[in-house]
Coordinates of C-alpha atoms in Angstrom, one line a residue:
M1 CA 0.0 0.0 0.0
Q2 CA 2.8 2.4 0.8
S3 CA 4.4 1.8 -2.6
I4 CA 1.1 2.4 -4.3
M5 CA 0.7 5.7 -2.3
R6 CA 4.2 6.7 -3.3
A7 CA 3.3 6.1 -6.9
F8 CA 0.1 8.1 -6.5
G9 CA 2.0 10.8 -4.7
F10 CA 4.5 11.0 -7.6
S11 CA 1.6 11.3 -10.0
M12 CA 0.0 14.1 -8.1
L13 CA 3.3 15.9 -7.8
I14 CA 3.8 15.8 -11.5
W15 CA 0.2 17.0 -12.1
G16 CA 0.9 19.8 -9.7
V17 CA 3.9 20.9 -11.7
T18 CA 1.9 20.6 -14.9
A19 CA -1.0 22.7 -13.5
A20 CA 1.5 25.4 -12.5
F21 CA 2.4 26.1 -16.2
S22 CA 1.3 29.5 -17.4
A23 CA -1.7 29.7 -19.7
V24 CA 0.7 30.5 -22.6
Q25 CA 2.8 27.4 -21.9
A26 CA -0.2 25.2 -21.6
K27 CA -1.6 26.4 -24.9
E28 CA 1.7 25.6 -26.6
L29 CA 2.2 22.2 -25.0
K30 CA -1.3 20.7 -24.6
N31 CA -1.5 19.3 -28.2
V32 CA 1.9 17.8 -28.6
G33 CA 1.0 14.7 -26.6
A34 CA 3.2 12.0 -25.1
V35 CA 5.1 8.9 -26.1
I36 CA 4.3 5.4 -25.0
L37 CA 7.1 2.7 -25.3
L38 CA 6.3 -0.9 -26.0
Y39 CA 8.4 -3.8 -24.8
H40 CA 7.9 -7.6 -24.6
H41 CA 11.0 -9.5 -23.4
V42 CA 13.9 -8.2 -21.5
A43 CA 16.3 -11.1 -21.9
T44 CA 19.2 -12.5 -24.0
N45 CA 17.6 -16.0 -24.7
T46 CA 14.3 -14.9 -26.3
P47 CA 13.4 -14.0 -29.9
R48 CA 15.4 -11.0 -30.9
S49 CA 12.5 -9.4 -32.8
T50 CA 10.6 -8.9 -29.5
S51 CA 13.5 -8.5 -27.1
V52 CA 15.9 -6.1 -25.6
T53 CA 18.8 -7.3 -23.6
P54 CA 19.0 -6.2 -19.9
Q55 CA 22.0 -4.0 -20.9
E56 CA 20.0 -2.3 -23.6
F57 CA 17.1 -1.9 -21.3
A58 CA 19.3 -0.3 -18.7
E59 CA 20.7 2.1 -21.3
H60 CA 17.1 3.1 -22.3
L61 CA 16.1 3.7 -18.7
A62 CA 19.3 5.8 -17.9
F63 CA 18.5 8.0 -20.9
I64 CA 14.9 8.3 -20.0
K65 CA 15.8 9.3 -16.4
A66 CA 18.0 12.1 -17.7
N67 CA 15.6 13.4 -20.3
Y68 CA 12.0 12.4 -19.6
I69 CA 9.2 12.4 -17.0
V70 CA 7.7 8.9 -16.8
F71 CA 4.0 9.0 -16.1
P72 CA 1.6 6.2 -15.2
L73 CA -0.1 5.1 -18.4
K74 CA -3.5 6.2 -17.0
D75 CA -2.3 9.8 -16.6
I76 CA -1.3 10.0 -20.2
V77 CA -4.6 8.4 -21.4
E78 CA -6.6 10.8 -19.3
A79 CA -4.6 13.8 -20.6
A80 CA -5.4 12.8 -24.1
R81 CA -9.0 12.0 -23.3
H82 CA -9.7 15.4 -21.6
N83 CA -7.2 17.6 -23.5
R84 CA -5.1 18.3 -20.5
P85 CA -1.6 19.7 -20.8
L86 CA 1.4 17.5 -20.3
P87 CA 5.1 18.5 -20.4
D88 CA 6.6 17.9 -23.8
N89 CA 8.9 15.2 -22.3
A90 CA 6.1 13.0 -20.9
L91 CA 6.5 9.3 -21.5
A92 CA 5.0 6.0 -20.4
I93 CA 6.4 2.4 -20.4
T94 CA 4.4 -0.7 -21.3
F95 CA 5.0 -4.4 -21.8
D96 CA 2.9 -6.9 -23.7
D97 CA 2.5 -10.7 -22.9
G98 CA 3.4 -10.9 -19.2
Y99 CA 6.7 -12.8 -19.6
D100 CA 8.5 -13.8 -16.4
N101 CA 11.7 -12.0 -17.5
I102 CA 9.9 -8.7 -17.0
Y103 CA 9.9 -9.5 -13.3
E104 CA 13.4 -10.9 -13.3
N105 CA 15.2 -8.4 -15.4
A106 CA 13.1 -5.3 -15.9
H107 CA 11.2 -4.8 -12.7
P108 CA 14.2 -4.3 -10.4
L109 CA 15.6 -1.5 -12.7
L110 CA 12.2 0.1 -13.0
K111 CA 11.6 -0.1 -9.3
E112 CA 15.1 1.4 -8.6
Y113 CA 14.3 4.4 -10.9
G114 CA 10.8 4.7 -9.4
F115 CA 9.2 4.5 -12.9
P116 CA 5.5 3.4 -13.1
Y117 CA 4.7 1.0 -15.9
T118 CA 1.9 -1.2 -17.2
V119 CA 1.9 -4.9 -18.3
F120 CA -0.7 -6.2 -20.7
I121 CA -1.3 -9.9 -19.8
N122 CA -3.2 -13.0 -21.1
P123 CA -4.8 -14.4 -18.0
S124 CA -5.3 -18.0 -19.3
V125 CA -1.5 -18.5 -19.6
I126 CA -0.4 -16.7 -16.4
G127 CA 1.0 -19.3 -14.1
V128 CA 0.4 -22.0 -16.7
Q129 CA 3.2 -21.5 -19.3
S130 CA 6.6 -21.7 -17.9
N131 CA 7.8 -18.4 -19.4
Q132 CA 5.0 -16.4 -17.9
L133 CA 4.5 -14.5 -14.7
T134 CA 2.5 -16.3 -12.0
W135 CA -0.4 -14.7 -10.2
D136 CA 1.6 -14.5 -7.0
T137 CA 4.3 -12.5 -8.9
V138 CA 1.6 -10.3 -10.5
K139 CA 0.3 -9.5 -7.1
I140 CA 3.8 -8.7 -5.8
M141 CA 4.4 -6.3 -8.7
H142 CA 1.0 -4.7 -8.3
K143 CA 1.8 -3.9 -4.7
D144 CA 4.9 -2.2 -6.0
G145 CA 2.7 0.1 -8.1
V146 CA 2.7 -1.8 -11.4
T147 CA -0.6 -1.8 -13.3
F148 CA -1.9 -4.8 -15.3
A149 CA -4.3 -4.7 -18.2
N150 CA -6.0 -6.8 -20.8
H151 CA -4.3 -8.5 -23.7
T152 CA -7.2 -11.0 -24.3
L153 CA -7.4 -14.3 -22.6
D154 CA -5.0 -16.2 -24.8
H155 CA -3.3 -13.9 -27.3
L156 CA -5.5 -14.9 -30.2
H157 CA -5.6 -13.2 -33.6
M158 CA -8.6 -11.1 -33.0
L159 CA -9.5 -10.6 -36.7
E160 CA -9.7 -14.3 -37.5
K161 CA -13.2 -15.7 -38.0
H162 CA -14.3 -19.3 -37.3
A163 CA -15.7 -21.3 -40.2
G164 CA -19.2 -20.0 -41.0
E165 CA -19.1 -17.0 -38.6
N166 CA -20.7 -13.8 -39.8
N167 CA -19.4 -10.4 -38.5
N168 CA -21.8 -10.2 -35.5
Q169 CA -21.1 -13.8 -34.4
W170 CA -17.3 -13.1 -34.7
L171 CA -17.5 -9.9 -32.7
T172 CA -19.7 -11.5 -30.0
R173 CA -17.1 -14.4 -29.6
I174 CA -14.2 -12.0 -29.5
W175 CA -15.7 -9.7 -27.0
Q176 CA -16.6 -12.5 -24.7
N177 CA -12.9 -13.3 -24.7
V178 CA -12.0 -9.7 -23.8
E179 CA -14.6 -9.6 -21.0
E180 CA -13.5 -12.9 -19.5
A181 CA -9.9 -11.7 -19.4
E182 CA -11.0 -8.5 -17.7
K183 CA -13.0 -10.4 -15.2
Q184 CA -10.0 -12.7 -14.3
I185 CA -7.6 -9.7 -14.0
T186 CA -10.0 -7.9 -11.7
G187 CA -10.6 -11.0 -9.6
H188 CA -6.8 -11.5 -9.0
I189 CA -5.7 -7.9 -8.4
G190 CA -9.0 -6.0 -7.6
E191 CA -8.5 -3.5 -10.4
S192 CA -10.1 -3.0 -13.8
L193 CA -8.6 -0.4 -16.1
K194 CA -10.6 -1.5 -19.1
Y195 CA -7.5 -1.1 -21.2
L196 CA -7.1 -3.5 -24.1
A197 CA -3.8 -4.0 -26.1
Y198 CA -4.6 -5.8 -29.3
P199 CA -2.5 -9.0 -29.7
F200 CA -0.2 -8.5 -32.7
G201 CA -1.6 -5.0 -32.8
E202 CA -4.4 -6.3 -35.0
Y203 CA -7.8 -4.6 -35.1
N204 CA -10.4 -3.4 -37.5
E205 CA -13.1 -0.6 -37.5
M206 CA -15.8 -2.8 -36.2
L207 CA -13.7 -4.0 -33.2
A208 CA -12.5 -0.4 -32.5
N209 CA -16.1 0.8 -32.4
K210 CA -16.9 -2.0 -29.9
V211 CA -14.0 -1.0 -27.7
K212 CA -15.3 2.6 -27.6
E213 CA -18.9 1.5 -27.0
Q214 CA -17.9 -0.6 -24.1
G215 CA -15.9 2.1 -22.4
Y216 CA -12.5 0.6 -23.1
I217 CA -9.3 2.2 -24.3
G218 CA -7.5 0.3 -27.1
F219 CA -3.7 0.1 -27.7
G220 CA -2.1 -0.9 -31.0
Q221 CA 1.5 -1.7 -32.0
H222 CA 1.8 1.0 -34.7
S223 CA 4.1 3.9 -33.9
G224 CA 3.6 7.5 -32.9
A225 CA 2.9 9.7 -30.0
V226 CA -0.6 10.1 -28.3
G227 CA -2.5 13.3 -27.8
P228 CA -5.9 14.9 -27.8
F229 CA -6.5 14.1 -31.5
S230 CA -5.6 10.4 -31.1
D231 CA -8.1 7.6 -31.6
L232 CA -8.5 6.2 -28.1
A233 CA -9.6 2.9 -29.6
A234 CA -6.2 2.5 -31.3
I235 CA -3.5 4.4 -29.3
P236 CA -0.1 4.1 -30.9
R237 CA 3.0 2.9 -29.1
F238 CA 6.6 2.9 -30.2
P239 CA 8.1 -0.6 -30.3
A240 CA 11.5 -0.5 -28.5
A241 CA 12.8 -4.0 -29.1
G242 CA 14.7 -5.9 -31.7
P243 CA 15.5 -3.6 -34.7
Y244 CA 14.0 -0.7 -32.8
A245 CA 16.1 -1.1 -29.6
K246 CA 19.0 1.0 -30.8
L247 CA 19.0 4.1 -28.6
S248 CA 20.4 6.3 -31.3
T249 CA 17.2 6.0 -33.3
L250 CA 14.8 5.5 -30.4
K251 CA 15.8 8.9 -29.1
T252 CA 14.2 10.6 -32.1
K253 CA 11.0 8.6 -31.5
M254 CA 10.9 9.4 -27.8
A255 CA 11.1 13.1 -28.8
S256 CA 8.2 12.9 -31.2
F257 CA 4.9 14.7 -31.0
A258 CA 1.4 13.5 -31.9
M259 CA 0.2 14.4 -35.4
P260 CA -3.1 16.4 -34.9
V261 CA -5.1 14.1 -37.1
V262 CA -8.9 14.9 -37.3
S263 CA -9.8 12.4 -40.1
V264 CA -8.4 9.9 -42.6
S265 CA -9.9 8.8 -45.9
L266 CA -9.7 5.1 -45.0
S267 CA -11.0 4.3 -41.5
N268 CA -10.8 0.5 -41.6
P269 CA -7.2 -0.9 -41.4
E270 CA -8.3 -4.4 -42.3
L271 CA -8.2 -4.8 -46.1
T272 CA -9.2 -7.7 -48.3
G273 CA -7.0 -6.8 -51.3
A274 CA -3.4 -6.0 -51.9
E275 CA -4.0 -2.4 -53.0
L276 CA -5.4 0.6 -51.3
P277 CA -8.7 1.8 -52.8
G278 CA -7.1 5.1 -53.6
P279 CA -4.9 7.8 -52.2
F280 CA -4.7 7.8 -48.4
T281 CA -5.5 11.3 -47.2
V282 CA -4.8 12.6 -43.7
T283 CA -6.6 15.8 -42.5
L284 CA -5.1 17.8 -39.6
D285 CA -6.5 20.3 -37.2
E286 CA -5.9 23.7 -38.9
N287 CA -4.6 25.4 -35.7
V288 CA -2.3 22.8 -34.5
A289 CA -1.0 22.1 -38.0
K290 CA 0.7 25.5 -37.8
Q291 CA 3.1 24.0 -35.3
L292 CA 4.6 21.7 -38.0
R293 CA 6.2 22.1 -41.4
L294 CA 3.6 20.2 -43.5
S295 CA 5.5 21.0 -46.7
Q296 CA 8.3 18.7 -45.4
V297 CA 6.1 15.8 -44.4
T298 CA 7.7 12.4 -45.4
C299 CA 6.0 9.0 -45.5
Y300 CA 7.7 5.6 -45.6
Y301 CA 6.5 2.2 -46.5
Q302 CA 8.7 -0.9 -46.2
G303 CA 11.8 1.3 -46.2
D304 CA 10.8 3.4 -49.3
A305 CA 9.9 7.0 -49.3
L306 CA 6.4 7.6 -50.8
P307 CA 5.4 10.5 -53.0
V308 CA 3.3 12.8 -50.8
E309 CA 1.0 15.6 -51.8
T310 CA 0.2 18.4 -49.4
D311 CA -2.0 21.4 -49.0
A312 CA -2.9 23.8 -46.1
N313 CA -3.8 21.1 -43.6
R314 CA -3.8 17.8 -45.5
F315 CA -1.4 15.3 -46.9
S316 CA -1.9 12.3 -49.1
F317 CA 0.2 9.3 -50.2
E318 CA -0.2 6.2 -52.3
L319 CA 1.6 2.9 -51.8
S320 CA 4.6 2.0 -53.9
K321 CA 4.2 -1.8 -53.2
A322 CA 1.4 -4.2 -52.8
L323 CA 0.2 -4.9 -49.3
P324 CA 1.6 -8.2 -47.9
V325 CA -0.4 -10.8 -46.0
G326 CA -0.2 -10.0 -42.3
R327 CA 0.8 -6.6 -40.9
S328 CA 2.3 -3.6 -42.5
R329 CA 2.2 0.2 -41.9
V330 CA 3.1 3.6 -43.2
N331 CA 4.9 6.0 -41.0
C332 CA 4.8 9.8 -41.7
T333 CA 6.7 12.6 -40.0
A334 CA 6.8 16.4 -40.2
P335 CA 9.4 18.6 -38.5
S336 CA 8.3 20.9 -35.7
N337 CA 8.4 24.6 -36.5
S338 CA 9.6 25.7 -33.0
M339 CA 11.7 22.7 -31.8
P340 CA 14.5 21.8 -34.2
G341 CA 15.2 18.0 -34.4
R342 CA 11.7 17.1 -33.1
Y343 CA 9.0 15.6 -35.3
F344 CA 5.2 15.2 -35.4
W345 CA 4.6 11.5 -36.1
Y346 CA 1.7 9.6 -37.6
S347 CA 1.5 5.8 -38.3
T348 CA -1.3 3.9 -40.0
P349 CA -1.4 0.1 -39.9
F350 CA -2.8 -2.3 -42.4
F351 CA -3.9 -5.9 -41.8
R352 CA -4.5 -8.4 -44.5
A353 CA -5.5 -12.1 -44.1
D354 CA -4.3 -14.9 -46.3
K355 CA -6.6 -16.8 -48.7
N356 CA -7.9 -18.9 -45.7
G357 CA -8.7 -15.9 -43.6
N358 CA -5.7 -16.4 -41.2
F359 CA -3.0 -14.0 -40.0
P360 CA 0.6 -15.0 -39.5
D361 CA 2.3 -14.7 -36.1

């Protein structure tokens, strides 16, 4: 309880500092948002694509300590939801999948620094699979101020349908999975955040609408900062493992701002074909768009720069390659007008099943 109160006190202290900003500062900062980092494994004997070594993780945390304020995830979500100001160096730390190496290798360092963090877990494998946390360990970590949230019961591909299922039957089955996972988490730790991290980052428009209707917050695995204009059913997070673990490039991402997106021309990221139906157009808030150099926006897909067209508060791109089966995304950045070396960042994911309706791991 004391550790939880310490974490709560830390949060209130930061909010007190934030509230003390002048009106001018708040107006300048309130729309730039915050960054959420995504980790899975902290180990040397796990798949590199989803891992950072303990040494790499320690380097990340030392840099964060020197340059950022680490907020509880809930504070960043509520700031985005209610358009509250945050310092322009606000950051949150999250993990997906509940691996035991989080407790063994990450938790001691995070506890030493006093950093709050969140772990998205699959309740049906906690204490069952040998590489997972146990419920006893989850409770120990929760007493230390760690928050736990929903990653579905069993890390299924949420977009896959069973044979003969229509859309309504699929959504009913999937949502029962989510609710049972939330029930089990609440039963073990007495807390329900109603946060859902999509396994593999996969979601579609119908699922995102269900998340909003049921009062949940959804988290993806596409990159970008989160702010008042973010879709709270698909909050972006920056992957910080494998090829993205290098601190020299992660620094730029940590320093990014949320692109003030008010609408996009294609709202459903799940596609049936290998081509986009037309140019993908992103419309920005006219006032906040003045904070970035839209004429210098760049978009990348599979390592290639895409041709981009811009006007006063919009930019559009078309893909240079066919969409692969599985997961892909386009990342777009535009430099800040007032803060050299810092960028507004937007990422849109695309999901495409194979001919049998399945998604690869």
